[in-house]
XYZ file of C-alpha atoms in Angstrom:
560
model
C 15.473 -31.974 57.594
C 17.592 -30.745 54.652
C 19.345 -33.517 52.645
C 22.755 -32.330 53.722
C 22.048 -32.403 57.415
C 22.732 -35.303 59.599
C 20.898 -36.550 62.694
C 21.681 -34.609 65.783
C 22.692 -36.597 68.907
C 20.300 -36.217 71.694
C 23.013 -34.885 73.944
C 23.381 -31.892 71.558
C 19.747 -31.030 70.945
C 19.516 -28.254 73.546
C 22.632 -26.434 72.231
C 21.544 -23.344 70.400
C 23.931 -23.898 67.427
C 22.997 -27.508 66.915
C 20.073 -26.844 64.623
C 18.849 -23.616 62.984
C 16.446 -21.893 65.391
C 13.786 -21.423 62.738
C 13.443 -25.152 62.139
C 9.812 -26.275 63.048
C 9.578 -28.581 66.118
C 5.804 -28.746 66.123
C 3.374 -27.209 63.624
C 3.762 -23.505 63.878
C 6.363 -23.718 66.691
C 9.968 -22.890 65.821
C 12.957 -24.436 67.482
C 13.701 -21.033 69.209
C 10.538 -21.321 71.120
C 11.345 -24.963 72.187
C 14.760 -23.873 73.437
C 13.173 -21.129 75.501
C 10.794 -23.723 77.148
C 13.798 -26.064 77.833
C 15.507 -23.056 79.611
C 12.391 -22.319 81.566
C 12.122 -25.871 82.827
C 15.772 -26.060 83.538
C 15.446 -22.892 85.797
C 12.357 -24.445 87.427
C 14.271 -27.557 88.376
C 17.631 -26.097 89.178
C 16.807 -24.888 92.643
C 15.341 -28.119 93.820
C 16.864 -30.195 96.478
C 15.628 -33.445 95.156
C 17.333 -34.901 92.013
C 14.415 -37.303 91.239
C 11.332 -35.780 89.626
C 8.193 -37.580 88.544
C 7.177 -35.971 85.295
C 3.951 -36.165 83.231
C 2.645 -33.653 80.656
C -0.233 -34.351 78.085
C 1.272 -31.935 75.725
C 4.216 -33.607 73.832
C 6.003 -30.349 73.104
C 5.951 -29.205 76.676
C 6.862 -32.635 77.909
C 9.946 -32.763 75.672
C 11.113 -29.358 76.927
C 10.557 -30.462 80.513
C 12.553 -33.629 79.839
C 15.503 -31.782 78.371
C 15.242 -29.038 80.899
C 15.401 -31.597 83.646
C 18.618 -33.083 82.168
C 20.081 -29.633 81.811
C 19.401 -29.032 85.529
C 20.972 -32.389 86.513
C 17.684 -34.081 87.655
C 16.531 -37.567 86.734
C 12.903 -37.549 85.276
C 10.819 -40.544 86.287
C 7.845 -41.194 83.886
C 4.906 -42.880 85.572
C 2.806 -44.895 83.234
C -0.426 -43.800 84.864
C -1.707 -41.409 87.637
C -3.507 -44.088 89.711
C -3.507 -43.158 93.469
C -1.457 -46.246 94.236
C 1.232 -45.297 91.572
C 1.465 -41.743 92.786
C 1.610 -42.884 96.441
C 4.541 -45.146 95.654
C 6.414 -42.368 93.842
C 5.779 -40.102 96.913
C 7.149 -42.776 99.266
C 10.355 -42.791 97.117
C 10.764 -39.160 97.864
C 10.108 -37.950 94.388
C 8.722 -34.356 93.719
C 5.988 -34.035 91.076
C 6.184 -32.011 87.901
C 3.972 -31.064 85.004
C 0.380 -32.264 85.041
C 0.689 -34.419 88.140
C -1.053 -33.193 91.364
C 0.702 -30.142 92.718
C 3.250 -30.469 90.014
C 6.036 -27.994 89.514
C 5.460 -25.857 86.464
C 7.902 -23.752 84.429
C 7.525 -20.036 84.026
C 5.558 -18.836 80.992
C 7.332 -15.545 80.972
C 10.617 -16.638 79.322
C 10.344 -15.743 75.636
C 13.926 -15.544 74.361
C 16.223 -18.322 73.304
C 18.900 -19.238 75.940
C 22.119 -19.775 74.167
C 24.113 -20.898 77.160
C 22.978 -24.546 77.334
C 25.844 -26.997 76.998
C 25.942 -30.487 75.578
C 24.582 -33.150 77.955
C 26.698 -36.051 79.239
C 25.156 -39.177 77.610
C 26.149 -41.429 80.433
C 25.276 -39.321 83.456
C 21.836 -38.189 82.133
C 19.211 -40.751 83.135
C 15.603 -41.428 82.697
C 13.420 -43.846 84.637
C 10.334 -45.588 83.013
C 8.053 -48.215 84.504
C 6.984 -51.670 83.391
C 5.514 -54.816 84.981
C 8.160 -57.226 86.032
C 7.846 -60.982 86.405
C 7.417 -60.465 90.178
C 4.139 -58.651 89.582
C 5.411 -55.253 90.981
C 5.960 -52.263 88.658
C 9.626 -52.266 87.871
C 11.629 -48.967 87.549
C 13.734 -49.240 84.410
C 16.667 -46.711 84.355
C 17.804 -45.689 80.876
C 20.779 -43.496 80.021
C 20.697 -40.906 77.375
C 23.350 -42.968 75.533
C 20.959 -45.927 75.425
C 18.073 -43.733 74.117
C 20.404 -42.133 71.466
C 21.464 -45.601 70.217
C 17.777 -46.470 69.643
C 17.139 -43.310 67.841
C 20.074 -43.838 65.627
C 18.808 -47.337 64.749
C 15.369 -46.053 63.957
C 16.735 -43.351 61.617
C 19.001 -45.877 59.958
C 16.274 -48.271 59.107
C 13.139 -46.099 58.686
C 14.403 -42.600 57.965
C 14.908 -43.295 54.247
C 11.182 -44.270 54.061
C 9.869 -40.924 55.310
C 9.468 -37.504 53.768
C 11.602 -34.753 55.256
C 8.521 -32.610 55.918
C 6.298 -35.466 57.214
C 4.551 -34.563 60.481
C 4.610 -37.271 63.240
C 1.148 -37.975 64.892
C 0.582 -40.579 67.532
C -2.273 -42.525 69.186
C 0.166 -43.656 71.966
C 1.507 -41.894 75.092
C 5.011 -40.605 75.426
C 5.059 -41.730 79.050
C 6.105 -45.083 77.841
C 9.242 -46.169 75.811
C 7.587 -46.698 72.430
C 5.724 -43.288 72.401
C 8.741 -41.481 73.838
C 11.119 -42.754 71.142
C 8.932 -42.502 68.099
C 6.804 -39.574 68.914
C 9.347 -37.286 70.508
C 13.026 -38.247 70.604
C 13.389 -39.536 67.060
C 11.545 -36.559 65.477
C 13.638 -34.052 67.533
C 16.901 -35.801 66.616
C 16.087 -36.070 62.862
C 14.605 -32.613 62.512
C 11.032 -33.811 61.883
C 7.966 -32.013 63.105
C 5.751 -33.742 65.710
C 2.187 -32.937 66.857
C 1.831 -31.942 70.471
C -1.596 -33.500 71.056
C -2.217 -37.272 71.085
C -4.919 -38.627 68.797
C -7.729 -40.145 70.817
C -10.513 -40.806 68.182
C -10.544 -42.185 64.589
C -12.323 -39.148 63.433
C -9.358 -36.927 64.320
C -7.255 -38.934 61.691
C -9.318 -37.515 58.752
C -8.719 -33.866 59.808
C -4.899 -33.864 59.947
C -4.468 -31.597 56.829
C -2.807 -32.121 53.534
C 0.881 -32.447 54.581
C 2.631 -35.838 54.657
C 1.850 -37.870 57.730
C 3.681 -40.441 59.937
C 1.481 -42.264 62.374
C 2.704 -43.912 65.476
C -0.114 -46.305 66.651
C -0.681 -49.634 68.419
C -2.655 -52.616 67.665
C -5.372 -51.484 70.107
C -6.170 -48.639 67.694
C -5.426 -50.350 64.469
C -7.811 -53.223 64.979
C -10.768 -50.922 65.555
C -10.851 -48.992 62.157
C -14.318 -48.671 60.905
C -15.134 -49.307 57.294
C -17.756 -46.604 57.286
C -15.305 -43.745 57.606
C -13.837 -41.848 54.622
C -10.185 -42.795 54.774
C -9.188 -41.214 51.454
C -7.706 -38.027 52.865
C -5.422 -39.954 55.339
C -4.499 -42.588 52.890
C -3.358 -40.073 50.242
C -0.994 -38.344 52.808
C 0.100 -41.322 55.035
C 3.885 -42.020 54.499
C 4.250 -44.684 57.219
C 2.375 -46.252 60.145
C 4.091 -47.816 63.042
C 2.617 -50.373 65.466
C 4.177 -51.663 68.637
C 3.116 -52.841 72.108
C 1.852 -56.257 70.966
C 1.340 -58.391 67.918
C -0.771 -56.832 65.232
C -3.712 -59.330 64.570
C -3.840 -60.669 61.006
C -7.231 -59.189 60.309
C -6.141 -55.740 61.572
C -3.045 -55.804 59.351
C -5.079 -56.581 56.376
C -7.617 -53.920 57.245
C -4.841 -51.152 57.507
C -3.555 -52.291 54.071
C -7.097 -52.176 52.510
C -8.166 -48.885 54.067
C -4.873 -46.856 54.038
C -2.995 -48.532 51.217
C -0.021 -48.905 53.593
C 1.357 -52.025 55.354
C 1.985 -51.110 58.977
C 5.574 -51.490 60.206
C 5.549 -53.653 63.406
C 8.243 -52.923 65.951
C 9.023 -55.622 68.615
C 10.725 -54.687 72.003
C 10.169 -53.842 75.645
C 10.958 -51.182 78.161
C 13.703 -53.374 79.607
C 15.306 -54.213 76.232
C 14.418 -51.330 74.070
C 13.723 -51.952 70.385
C 14.746 -55.446 69.084
C 13.291 -56.132 65.770
C 10.790 -55.122 63.072
C 8.659 -56.510 60.191
C 6.073 -55.368 57.695
C 2.564 -56.001 58.963
C 1.239 -57.209 55.661
C -0.541 -60.239 56.847
C 2.232 -62.588 55.827
C 3.443 -63.193 59.406
C 7.023 -62.732 58.218
C 9.808 -63.460 60.729
C 11.323 -60.589 62.728
C 14.317 -58.639 61.343
C 16.643 -57.402 64.095
C 17.321 -53.689 64.307
C 20.871 -52.465 63.535
C 23.223 -53.287 66.388
C 20.961 -55.885 67.957
C 22.301 -59.431 68.350
C 20.073 -62.405 69.257
C 20.093 -66.098 70.035
C 17.652 -68.674 71.042
C 18.522 -70.493 74.454
C 16.338 -73.200 75.906
C 13.473 -71.913 73.555
C 13.607 -68.411 74.903
C 15.017 -65.210 72.967
C 18.272 -63.606 74.335
C 19.271 -60.322 73.036
C 22.429 -58.020 73.221
C 22.538 -54.443 71.998
C 23.492 -50.911 72.815
C 20.001 -50.385 73.861
C 20.726 -52.250 77.049
C 22.777 -50.977 80.107
C 25.663 -53.389 79.419
C 27.019 -55.628 76.787
C 25.781 -58.851 78.585
C 23.153 -61.160 77.122
C 19.647 -60.297 78.320
C 17.184 -63.193 78.547
C 13.623 -62.357 77.677
C 10.475 -64.284 78.514
C 9.552 -64.577 74.800
C 9.566 -68.059 73.292
C 11.246 -67.906 69.922
C 12.474 -69.954 66.851
C 15.360 -69.347 64.612
C 13.750 -68.796 61.113
C 17.118 -68.678 59.336
C 18.306 -65.746 57.180
C 19.222 -63.932 60.395
C 15.629 -63.628 61.527
C 13.494 -65.225 64.184
C 9.812 -66.068 64.894
C 8.042 -65.292 68.174
C 5.969 -68.149 69.736
C 4.390 -66.267 72.738
C 5.190 -65.419 76.243
C 6.548 -67.882 78.841
C 5.693 -65.848 82.056
C 2.510 -64.449 83.548
C 2.616 -61.179 81.807
C -0.165 -60.464 79.285
C -0.847 -57.704 76.905
C -4.165 -55.933 77.182
C -4.712 -53.104 74.784
C -0.841 -53.071 74.407
C -0.265 -52.599 78.210
C 1.732 -55.151 79.978
C -0.508 -56.554 82.768
C 0.943 -58.837 85.521
C -1.500 -61.517 86.496
C 0.543 -62.129 89.683
C 0.221 -58.481 90.780
C -3.549 -58.714 90.495
C -3.528 -62.077 92.189
C -1.370 -60.827 95.118
C -3.642 -57.866 95.708
C -6.775 -60.076 95.822
C -4.993 -62.506 98.257
C -4.796 -59.647 100.612
C -8.538 -59.321 100.790
C -10.336 -60.724 103.835
C -13.174 -61.865 101.415
C -11.165 -64.705 99.819
C -9.256 -67.851 101.074
C -7.854 -68.975 97.695
C -7.586 -67.160 94.358
C -6.208 -67.603 90.962
C -6.165 -64.960 88.159
C -6.305 -66.301 84.617
C -6.114 -64.921 81.103
C -8.789 -66.364 78.971
C -7.820 -66.607 75.306
C -10.020 -65.523 72.463
C -10.525 -62.705 69.969
C -9.809 -60.380 72.929
C -8.002 -61.618 76.070
C -10.208 -61.527 79.153
C -8.921 -61.635 82.685
C -10.814 -64.091 84.943
C -10.706 -64.890 88.653
C -11.426 -68.291 90.222
C -11.624 -68.038 94.010
C -12.845 -69.785 97.229
C -14.595 -67.232 99.447
C -13.468 -66.871 103.118
C -16.029 -66.911 105.869
C -16.542 -63.265 105.451
C -16.800 -63.508 101.643
C -19.350 -66.486 101.969
C -21.457 -64.396 104.361
C -21.529 -61.586 101.862
C -22.293 -63.966 99.051
C -25.192 -65.607 100.995
C -26.625 -62.165 102.146
C -26.327 -59.990 99.067
C -25.426 -62.228 96.219
C -22.660 -62.682 93.744
C -22.823 -59.150 92.278
C -22.130 -57.610 95.705
C -19.038 -59.790 96.303
C -17.723 -58.994 92.774
C -18.263 -55.246 93.262
C -16.408 -55.353 96.677
C -13.431 -57.149 95.090
C -13.347 -54.802 92.134
C -13.330 -51.851 94.616
C -10.356 -53.630 96.455
C -8.438 -53.764 93.169
C -9.248 -50.124 92.171
C -6.285 -47.851 92.349
C -3.908 -50.834 92.437
C -4.250 -51.929 88.847
C -4.974 -50.275 85.486
C -8.783 -49.989 84.996
C -8.366 -52.147 81.800
C -6.975 -54.988 83.950
C -9.957 -55.268 86.278
C -11.147 -58.971 85.771
C -14.268 -59.442 83.709
C -15.231 -62.944 84.742
C -15.548 -64.340 88.324
C -16.249 -67.805 89.573
C -16.668 -68.606 93.346
C -16.068 -72.156 94.323
C -16.848 -74.222 97.496
C -13.420 -75.947 97.182
C -10.351 -75.866 95.020
C -10.551 -78.387 92.301
C -7.662 -80.907 92.419
C -6.465 -83.885 90.335
C -5.318 -87.270 91.676
C -2.053 -85.850 92.805
C -3.750 -82.995 94.756
C -2.646 -80.477 92.246
C -4.863 -77.719 90.734
C -4.314 -77.479 87.024
C -4.896 -74.190 85.317
C -6.640 -75.775 82.465
C -9.251 -77.105 84.903
C -9.798 -73.687 86.331
C -9.963 -72.204 82.751
C -12.611 -74.739 81.926
C -14.864 -73.156 84.629
C -15.164 -70.088 82.373
C -15.983 -72.165 79.204
C -18.950 -74.328 80.211
C -20.537 -76.600 77.562
C -24.048 -75.416 78.519
C -25.714 -73.014 80.966
C -27.030 -74.248 84.301
C -30.815 -74.965 83.815
C -33.348 -73.227 85.957
C -36.168 -75.798 86.088
C -39.687 -74.509 86.169
C -41.448 -77.810 85.567
C -40.287 -81.493 86.033
C -42.955 -84.197 85.677
C -42.707 -87.786 84.449
C -43.263 -86.832 80.869
C -42.835 -82.993 80.712
C -40.203 -80.559 81.675
C -39.544 -76.894 81.233
C -36.225 -75.008 81.942
C -34.682 -71.570 81.351
C -31.125 -71.262 80.144
C -29.136 -68.177 79.625
C -26.842 -68.529 76.609
C -24.011 -66.224 77.765
C -21.127 -65.189 75.489
C -18.636 -67.194 77.629
C -20.013 -70.584 76.632
C -17.436 -72.729 74.812
C -20.023 -73.392 71.988
C -19.840 -69.824 70.781
C -16.194 -69.923 70.225
C -15.315 -70.077 66.508
C -18.820 -70.142 65.224
C -18.595 -68.186 63.216
C -15.488 -65.870 62.582
C -17.572 -62.779 61.651
C -20.449 -63.264 64.241
C -21.008 -65.185 67.404
C -23.713 -67.767 66.766
C -24.765 -70.897 68.588
C -24.582 -73.850 66.184
C -27.764 -75.859 65.845
C -26.043 -79.133 66.753
C -25.379 -77.597 70.163
C -29.110 -77.128 70.801
C -29.662 -80.829 69.909
C -26.922 -81.689 72.436
C -28.470 -79.499 75.062
C -31.809 -81.190 74.481
C -30.223 -84.580 75.091
C -28.432 -83.482 78.212
C -31.538 -81.823 79.673
C -33.744 -84.805 78.799
C -31.334 -87.308 80.571
C -31.408 -84.988 83.609
C -35.222 -84.431 83.664
C -36.353 -88.044 82.799
C -33.366 -90.224 83.673
C -33.336 -92.204 80.437
C -30.201 -93.839 78.827
C -29.392 -95.233 75.435
C -28.010 -93.562 72.311
C -29.642 -91.574 69.615
C -30.875 -93.600 66.688
C -32.374 -90.941 64.545
C -33.570 -87.262 64.507
C -36.925 -86.283 63.062
C -38.776 -83.069 62.166
C -35.703 -80.844 63.024
C -36.312 -77.224 62.473
C -33.885 -74.231 63.121
C -36.078 -71.160 62.862
C -33.600 -68.368 63.913
C -30.123 -67.918 65.243
C -29.233 -67.862 68.967
C -26.922 -65.111 69.723
C -24.960 -64.374 73.000
C -26.944 -63.448 76.121
C -30.143 -64.938 74.767
C -32.565 -66.272 77.535
C -33.848 -69.547 76.162
C -36.899 -71.641 77.324
C -36.505 -75.363 76.715
C -39.780 -77.409 76.572
C -39.308 -81.171 76.663
C -41.637 -84.089 76.454
C -40.881 -87.729 76.840
C -42.470 -90.958 75.586
C -40.600 -94.243 76.004
C -37.739 -94.092 73.341
C -38.697 -90.674 72.097
C -37.665 -87.122 73.204
C -39.408 -84.063 71.833
C -37.828 -80.638 72.346
C -38.469 -76.965 71.558
C -36.296 -73.898 72.245
C -37.791 -70.459 72.318
C -36.972 -66.954 73.511
C -38.688 -63.535 73.609
C -37.861 -63.382 69.870
C -39.870 -66.609 69.124
C -38.961 -70.180 68.269
C -35.263 -71.152 67.758
C -35.353 -74.843 67.182
C -37.538 -77.953 67.586
C -37.562 -81.626 66.715
C -37.792 -85.231 67.958
C -35.034 -87.620 68.922
C -35.441 -91.415 68.992
C -33.225 -93.448 71.361
C -32.303 -97.156 71.343
C -32.067 -99.494 74.150
C -29.117 -98.875 76.552
C -26.178 -101.065 75.933
C-alpha cells in the first residue's frame, strides 16, 4: 500500500472506487479481477430463498470473493470448521444451503470478466458472519460476528503490526481461513491494508523454501512451528521473512527458540478466541513475557479468571473467559492455563465433554471418563467400565476389537485428531473413602510404574517374566529431555518388585553388587527378566532382542 494511503474499512472494500483496480490482491491477480469474482458470487447468491449459507473454499482468493459477494447479496455466510459428516448434517438440519467446495455447493459463474462498479458500501452492523468453536457444554457453538467487530479487529492489527511490515510483503499461511485467526490474518487484514496474500495454504515445510525472493509474512500456528527440521536449508526464507505470527495455543519454549535460531525472527504470539476475538500479543522469544493487550481491549482478573471488554465483542459488557490469569503489572497479564474441559490439540479446541457424551451413548460402555494426559504432546485417554455387550466383545475378540468399535462410534462426530489414543477398561470405577472418583486416580491408570509381568517360569529359586516397556510408563517421563530413556535405577526397582512377587521375601536392600548397565532401554522394548533367589540375595538380568540391558545382585537384610 502506498505510504499516503490509509487502511480501507471492510465495509467499503467491494466499492469500485475504494482502491485502485490495478492493485494486486494475490500474486498476479489485480483487484479488478477480485471485484469481478465478488460480483459473480453476489449474483449466484442473490436469487436464493435462504439467507444462511454454509461456505467453504480451499482457495483463499475465491473464498474472499464469495464472502464479500454473500454480504453484497444480503446472505449470512456460515464457516464450518471441518467437513465431517456430522458437521454437515447439523448444518443441513439448520436449513443451510452449501456453497463453494462443500458437497453440492453453489458455485459462481466463471464467465464474468469485467469489473462491476455498482456495488455499494456494506452495512457494518447488518452484515454478519457465523464461525464455530467448541463451547463449555461440549457442543460446537455458533459464534455470530458483525462486520463492525471484524473491522475493529483488523484496525487493531494494522495499528500494532502494520508498521513492522513491508508494504510489498506477501502474506502466506499454514492455517485455514475457515477459523477466526486465519480469516483475519490471512484474508481480511491484507485486503483492508492493501497487502498481497497467497491463495493456497502451505501444507509442508518444503514449500516455505520456494516462496520466491519477495518479502514474506507468515501466518502460522504452534503445531507447525514446533516441527521445523534443522536439516532443511532455511536461508532463503530467513532472508525474506519480515514477520511470523503464531496463534491457536501457547508456543512451546523450545519451538520459540528454534524459530529464532533458524529464521532469525522472533514469532509474534497472538492470544484470543473465536468468542472474544483478539485479546493480546507478545514476542515469542523464549522469555515468556506477559501479554500486552491489543488496542481497545480492556481486561481484569476476577476470581482468578480473565475478563475482557473490547470492540471485538458483540456488546460493551465484560466477557468472562475460562483462562486463569495473573496481573503482571505494567498493564499486562500472565496466563496460567485453562479452567474448563476444553484442551488445545494441534491448535484446535477440543471438548473432552463432547467426546465423553458421544461415548456414553454407546451400548458398549456403562461408565466412561475422557482425560487429557499431559506431556510433551497432550494425549486424549479414555477410562471406561464396559457394559454387558462391551464385556462380551472384550472376552470374545479382545481389547483391540473393543477399541476399534468405539473409535468407529466416534468417527464423524469429532475431529480425527481428537480420537483418543489411550484406553483402559476397568471391572469397576475406582473410588475413594467418600465414594468419589478422582481424576488423578484415573490418570494414574495411564502412567503405571512398571508393566504387568507375563510370567513364564516361577519356581522356588528361579523366575522368568516378560515386560513390555511402553512409552506410557511414568518412568520415561522427563528422562531425558532430548530422548525417552528408561533410567537404570528403574530397572533395579523393577527387579525388587518382581523378586518380591515371585519369591515372597521381605526386608530392605542393604547393598548392590556387580551392577552393569549394558545398553539403553527405549520405549516399546520387550524385556525378559531372569531372577534367581538365594536367602538374602536376589540376582537379576534384563535382556531383549537387542541383547543384555542390565544385571546385578541385591542383598537384603532381615525384615523389621
